[in-house]
Each structure stands twice: as C-alpha cells, then as structure tokens.
Amino acid sequence: MGAAILEVEGIDVYYGASQILFGVGFVVERGQTVALLGRNGAGKSTTFKALIGLARPKNGRIRFAGAEIQGCRPYDIARAGIGFVPEDRQVFPDHTVEDNLLIGAKKGPQGQDYWTLPRIYEVFPLLANMKTRLAGRMSGGEQQMLTIARTLMGNPEVLMLDEPSEGLAPIIVAQIGQLIRKLRDMGVTLLLAEQNMHFCLGLATHTAIIDKGQIVYRDTIAALKADTAIKKRYLAV
Ligand SMILES: Nc1ncnc2c1ncn2[C@@H]1O[C@H](COP(=O)(O)OP(=O)(O)O)[C@@H](O)[C@H]1O
Ligand SMILES: [Mg+2]
C-alpha cells in the first residue's frame, strides 16, 4: 500500500446555476497511474479544473500532499506540485522545443530537481532530435510529447493529463501510450482523464469511472478489464 498523495472527497462543482459534479471522490496514491474514465461530457475536465484551481468546488475537499487545496489559486496549486497537461496542449509555437522546455523548468515543492534538460532528452529522444525546431512546426503528437515534457520540467509530484490520446492518429496514440508506460515504470504518479478505455487498459494501475458528474466505479484496472457489464454500461464498448 502506498501513501495517498491526492484525496478528492465529495466535491460539487457548478457552472453558474447548473451542477456539473455531484460528490466526486477518489484517491491517488504515490506511484499509481489512475485513469479517470468517462464518456464525452461526463465531467472529466471539470474534475481536473477543480483539482488545479480553475473551478471552485461548492462543497467537498481536495487534499494534496497533506494540505487542503480546494479553492486555492492555480499558481499556488502548481507550486505545491500538481503538474497539468491540458487537452489543447498549448505549446509556444514561435519558440524552439528547447525554449518551450526551459519555460517549464522549476524545482519541485520539496526542492526536487530530478527532471532537467539532459534527463528529459534521455527519456524523450525524439525531443532531443528537434531541440531547435519551432514548436509550431511539430505534429500534434510531437506537441503532446513536448507539453508532457515541459510539465515534467516543473518537477511535479503528480502529473495530470487531460485526454492525451485525443485527436491523434492510432500510431501516435501508441507512442504516447509507450511514453506514459515508461513514466509509470519510472515511478511517476499519474492521473489521466480519458474516454478511450482501450488506451488506458495497458497503462493504468487503477481507475475511477465518472458518468453524468458522478463517480460510479472505483477499482484496479485489472478488475475493470474483467467487468464486461461495467464497461458496456459506462464506456460504450
Ligand atoms: N464552461 C462551461 N459552462 C457550462 N457548462 C459547461 C462548461 N464546461 C463544460 N460544461 C458542461 O459540463 C459537463 C461536463 O463537461 P466536461 O467536464 O468538459 O466533460 P468531459 O471532460 O468528461 O468531456 C458537460 O455537460 C458540459 O457541457
Ligand atoms: Mg474533457
């Protein structure tokens, strides 16, 4: 049993008058790769927004590394060690790959400095080969890798990825999958939001399924793999 690093408990989130999340709760332990699975519109991105301080939960608690962070500002949450890769990637198109990486460089909350430029180039050889390329001239898959690498340069304690496989060709999705597996095997704590269950089956260690703003299932990925009824009901397989 690892120690919980992120504990989400009963969070309700509203956009204006409409409630989007209903008592969402799940736990991420150090070293786990947790897949937050759910169909389009289920509430995955909203959950992530609550975790990184872009949406304020009306009720509930979010505990990260022992401190309550619900309602904290995004900057402070990032400083506390949550690294976030958004759905739309957001590279700096007019800057080189290396500059994009350096923009993300900082020590972790405990002074961690594991992720440096040389380490990134070792783990992401593709980026090493295109250091001087402008990020705007990279393919979608390359930009996805760059954003993941840039976020790691901030030495986060948890790396959150919102739909890393979305909009990419199958062969690129496989490469992103390999990369995530590599990070998992290095011990990086990962939380990914996905609607692509097949992408997650070979990557994640644990899962929480969200449906219409509620967590409807929490278990190991092996248990989900074996549960045809749950997969049919919530994940349209
Ligand atoms: N800014 C917003 N204002 C109002 N409703 C929103 C907003 N963003 C998302 N929603 C709604 O919240 C629900 C959950 O969306 P989202 O969290 O983006 O789902 P997912 O990431 O699982 O596809 C959807 O019904 C969506 O239409
Ligand atoms: Mg989303």
Coordinates of C-alpha atoms and ligand atoms in Angstrom, one line a residue:
M1 CA 0.0 0.0 0.0
G2 CA 1.3 3.4 -1.0
A3 CA 0.5 6.6 0.7
A4 CA -2.3 8.8 -0.6
I5 CA -1.0 11.9 -2.3
L6 CA -4.3 13.2 -3.7
E7 CA -7.6 12.7 -2.0
V8 CA -10.8 14.1 -3.5
E9 CA -13.8 13.9 -1.3
G10 CA -17.4 14.7 -2.2
I11 CA -16.8 17.7 -4.5
D12 CA -19.7 19.5 -6.1
V13 CA -19.0 21.9 -8.9
Y14 CA -21.4 24.2 -10.7
Y15 CA -21.2 26.3 -13.8
G16 CA -23.5 29.1 -12.9
A17 CA -26.7 27.6 -11.7
S18 CA -26.1 24.1 -13.3
Q19 CA -24.5 21.5 -11.2
I20 CA -21.8 19.5 -13.1
L21 CA -20.1 17.4 -10.5
F22 CA -22.0 15.6 -7.8
G23 CA -20.0 14.4 -4.8
V24 CA -16.9 13.3 -6.8
G25 CA -14.4 11.4 -4.8
F26 CA -11.3 9.2 -5.5
V27 CA -7.8 8.7 -4.2
V28 CA -4.4 8.7 -6.0
E29 CA -1.6 7.0 -4.1
R30 CA 2.1 7.7 -4.9
G31 CA 3.3 5.7 -7.8
Q32 CA -0.1 4.8 -9.1
T33 CA -1.4 5.6 -12.6
V34 CA -5.1 6.4 -12.2
A35 CA -7.4 6.6 -15.2
L36 CA -10.4 8.9 -14.8
L37 CA -12.6 7.3 -17.4
G38 CA -15.9 8.6 -18.8
R39 CA -17.7 9.5 -22.0
N40 CA -17.6 12.9 -23.6
G41 CA -19.3 15.4 -21.3
A42 CA -19.2 13.1 -18.2
G43 CA -17.2 15.7 -16.2
K44 CA -13.6 14.7 -16.5
S45 CA -12.2 18.1 -17.5
T46 CA -14.3 19.8 -14.9
T47 CA -12.9 17.5 -12.2
F48 CA -9.4 18.4 -13.4
K49 CA -10.3 22.1 -13.3
A50 CA -11.4 21.7 -9.7
L51 CA -8.1 20.0 -8.9
I52 CA -5.9 22.7 -10.4
G53 CA -7.9 25.6 -9.1
L54 CA -9.8 26.7 -12.2
A55 CA -13.2 25.7 -10.8
R56 CA -14.1 26.2 -7.2
P57 CA -16.0 23.4 -5.6
K58 CA -19.1 24.5 -3.7
N59 CA -18.8 21.5 -1.3
G60 CA -16.2 18.8 -0.6
R61 CA -12.5 18.6 0.0
I62 CA -9.3 18.1 -2.1
R63 CA -6.3 17.2 -0.1
F64 CA -2.9 17.2 -1.8
A65 CA 0.3 16.1 -0.1
G66 CA -1.4 16.5 3.3
A67 CA -2.8 20.1 2.7
E68 CA -6.3 21.1 1.7
I69 CA -6.2 22.9 -1.7
Q70 CA -9.9 23.3 -2.6
G71 CA -10.4 27.0 -3.6
C72 CA -6.6 27.7 -3.8
R73 CA -5.3 29.6 -6.8
P74 CA -3.9 27.7 -9.8
Y75 CA -0.5 29.2 -9.3
D76 CA -0.3 28.0 -5.7
I77 CA -1.5 24.6 -6.7
A78 CA 1.1 24.3 -9.4
R79 CA 3.7 25.3 -6.9
A80 CA 2.5 22.7 -4.5
G81 CA 3.4 20.0 -7.1
I82 CA 0.4 19.3 -9.4
G83 CA 1.6 19.4 -13.0
F84 CA -1.2 19.7 -15.5
V85 CA -1.2 19.0 -19.3
P86 CA -4.4 20.5 -20.8
E87 CA -6.5 19.0 -23.5
D88 CA -5.4 21.6 -26.1
R89 CA -1.6 21.2 -25.3
Q90 CA -0.7 24.9 -25.5
V91 CA 2.9 24.9 -26.8
F92 CA 4.6 28.3 -27.5
P93 CA 4.5 27.9 -31.3
D94 CA 7.1 30.7 -32.1
H95 CA 9.7 29.3 -29.7
T96 CA 12.0 26.3 -30.1
V97 CA 11.5 23.0 -28.4
E98 CA 14.3 23.7 -26.0
D99 CA 12.9 27.1 -25.1
N100 CA 9.5 25.5 -24.5
L101 CA 11.1 23.1 -22.1
L102 CA 13.1 25.8 -20.3
I103 CA 9.9 27.8 -19.8
G104 CA 8.6 24.9 -17.6
A105 CA 11.8 24.5 -15.6
K106 CA 11.5 24.7 -11.8
K107 CA 12.3 22.7 -8.7
G108 CA 9.6 20.7 -7.1
P109 CA 7.9 21.7 -3.8
Q110 CA 10.5 19.7 -1.8
G111 CA 13.4 21.1 -3.9
Q112 CA 13.2 18.1 -6.3
D113 CA 15.3 18.6 -9.4
Y114 CA 15.2 15.2 -11.0
W115 CA 13.8 16.5 -14.3
T116 CA 16.4 18.5 -16.1
L117 CA 17.0 19.1 -19.8
P118 CA 19.5 16.2 -20.1
R119 CA 17.1 13.9 -18.3
I120 CA 14.2 15.0 -20.5
Y121 CA 16.3 14.4 -23.6
E122 CA 17.2 10.9 -22.3
V123 CA 13.6 9.9 -21.7
F124 CA 12.3 11.8 -24.8
P125 CA 14.9 11.1 -27.5
L126 CA 12.5 12.5 -30.1
L127 CA 12.7 15.9 -28.5
A128 CA 16.5 15.7 -28.3
N129 CA 16.5 15.4 -32.1
M130 CA 14.4 18.5 -32.6
K131 CA 15.7 20.9 -29.9
T132 CA 16.0 23.8 -32.3
R133 CA 12.7 23.3 -34.1
L134 CA 9.9 25.8 -33.6
A135 CA 7.1 24.1 -31.6
G136 CA 4.5 25.4 -34.0
R137 CA 6.1 23.2 -36.7
M138 CA 5.7 20.0 -34.8
S139 CA 3.0 17.4 -35.4
G140 CA 0.1 17.1 -32.9
G141 CA 1.7 14.0 -31.3
E142 CA 5.1 15.7 -31.0
Q143 CA 3.4 18.7 -29.4
Q144 CA 1.7 16.4 -27.0
M145 CA 5.1 14.9 -26.0
L146 CA 6.6 18.4 -25.7
T147 CA 3.8 19.5 -23.4
I148 CA 4.2 16.4 -21.2
A149 CA 8.0 17.0 -21.1
R150 CA 7.6 20.7 -20.3
T151 CA 5.3 19.9 -17.4
L152 CA 7.7 17.3 -16.1
M153 CA 10.4 20.1 -16.2
G154 CA 8.5 21.6 -13.3
N155 CA 9.2 18.5 -11.2
P156 CA 5.6 17.9 -10.1
E157 CA 4.6 15.2 -7.6
V158 CA 1.6 14.3 -9.7
L159 CA 1.3 14.6 -13.4
M160 CA -2.3 15.1 -14.7
L161 CA -3.0 14.6 -18.4
D162 CA -6.4 15.6 -19.9
E163 CA -7.2 13.2 -22.8
P164 CA -3.6 12.7 -24.0
S165 CA -4.8 10.4 -26.8
E166 CA -7.5 12.7 -28.2
G167 CA -7.3 13.7 -31.8
L168 CA -4.1 11.7 -32.6
A169 CA -3.6 9.0 -35.2
P170 CA -3.5 5.5 -33.9
I171 CA 0.2 5.1 -34.4
I172 CA 0.9 8.3 -32.4
V173 CA -1.5 7.2 -29.7
A174 CA 0.5 4.1 -29.4
Q175 CA 3.7 6.2 -29.0
I176 CA 2.1 8.4 -26.3
G177 CA 1.0 5.2 -24.6
Q178 CA 4.5 3.9 -24.6
L179 CA 5.8 7.1 -23.1
I180 CA 3.2 7.1 -20.4
R181 CA 4.1 3.5 -19.6
K182 CA 7.7 4.5 -19.3
L183 CA 6.9 7.3 -16.9
R184 CA 4.7 4.9 -14.9
D185 CA 7.6 2.4 -14.7
M186 CA 9.9 5.2 -13.5
G187 CA 7.5 5.7 -10.6
V188 CA 5.9 9.0 -11.7
T189 CA 2.4 9.4 -10.2
L190 CA -0.1 9.9 -13.0
L191 CA -3.7 10.9 -13.2
L192 CA -5.2 10.7 -16.7
A193 CA -8.6 11.6 -18.0
E194 CA -9.7 9.6 -20.9
Q195 CA -12.7 8.4 -22.8
N196 CA -10.5 5.9 -24.6
M197 CA -10.7 2.9 -22.3
H198 CA -8.5 0.7 -24.5
F199 CA -5.8 3.2 -24.4
C200 CA -5.8 3.1 -20.6
L201 CA -6.1 -0.7 -20.1
G202 CA -2.4 -1.3 -20.7
L203 CA -1.3 1.8 -18.9
A204 CA -3.2 2.5 -15.8
T205 CA -3.0 0.7 -12.5
H206 CA -6.3 2.0 -11.1
T207 CA -9.4 3.6 -12.4
A208 CA -12.4 5.7 -11.4
I209 CA -15.3 5.9 -13.8
I210 CA -17.3 9.1 -14.0
D211 CA -20.7 9.3 -15.5
K212 CA -23.0 12.4 -15.5
G213 CA -20.8 14.1 -13.0
Q214 CA -20.7 11.2 -10.5
I215 CA -18.1 8.5 -9.8
V216 CA -19.8 5.2 -10.4
Y217 CA -16.9 2.8 -10.1
R218 CA -13.5 2.6 -8.5
D219 CA -11.2 -0.3 -8.7
T220 CA -8.0 -1.7 -10.1
I221 CA -7.6 -1.7 -13.9
A222 CA -7.4 -5.5 -13.8
A223 CA -10.9 -5.6 -12.1
L224 CA -12.3 -3.3 -14.8
K225 CA -10.8 -5.4 -17.5
A226 CA -12.8 -8.4 -16.3
D227 CA -16.0 -6.5 -15.8
T228 CA -17.8 -6.6 -19.1
A229 CA -21.1 -5.2 -17.6
I230 CA -19.5 -2.1 -16.3
K231 CA -17.5 -1.4 -19.4
K232 CA -20.7 -1.8 -21.5
R233 CA -22.8 0.4 -19.2
Y234 CA -20.5 3.3 -18.8
L235 CA -17.8 3.2 -21.5
A236 CA -19.7 2.3 -24.7
V237 CA -17.5 -0.6 -25.7
Ligands
LIG1 N1 -17.8 26.5 -19.1 C1 -18.9 25.7 -19.0 N2 -20.1 26.2 -18.8 C2 -21.2 25.5 -18.7 N3 -21.2 24.1 -18.8 C3 -20.0 23.5 -19.1 C4 -18.8 24.3 -19.2 N4 -17.8 23.4 -19.5 C5 -18.3 22.2 -19.5 N5 -19.7 22.3 -19.3 C6 -20.6 21.1 -19.2 O1 -20.2 20.3 -18.2 C7 -20.3 18.9 -18.5 C8 -19.0 18.2 -18.2 O2 -18.1 18.7 -19.1 P1 -16.6 18.3 -19.1 O3 -16.1 18.3 -17.7 O4 -15.8 19.1 -20.1 O5 -16.7 16.8 -19.6 P2 -15.6 15.8 -20.2 O6 -14.2 16.4 -20.0 O7 -15.8 14.5 -19.4 O8 -15.9 15.6 -21.6 C9 -20.9 18.9 -19.9 O9 -22.2 18.7 -19.8 C10 -20.5 20.2 -20.5 O10 -21.4 20.6 -21.4
MG2 MG -12.7 16.9 -21.3

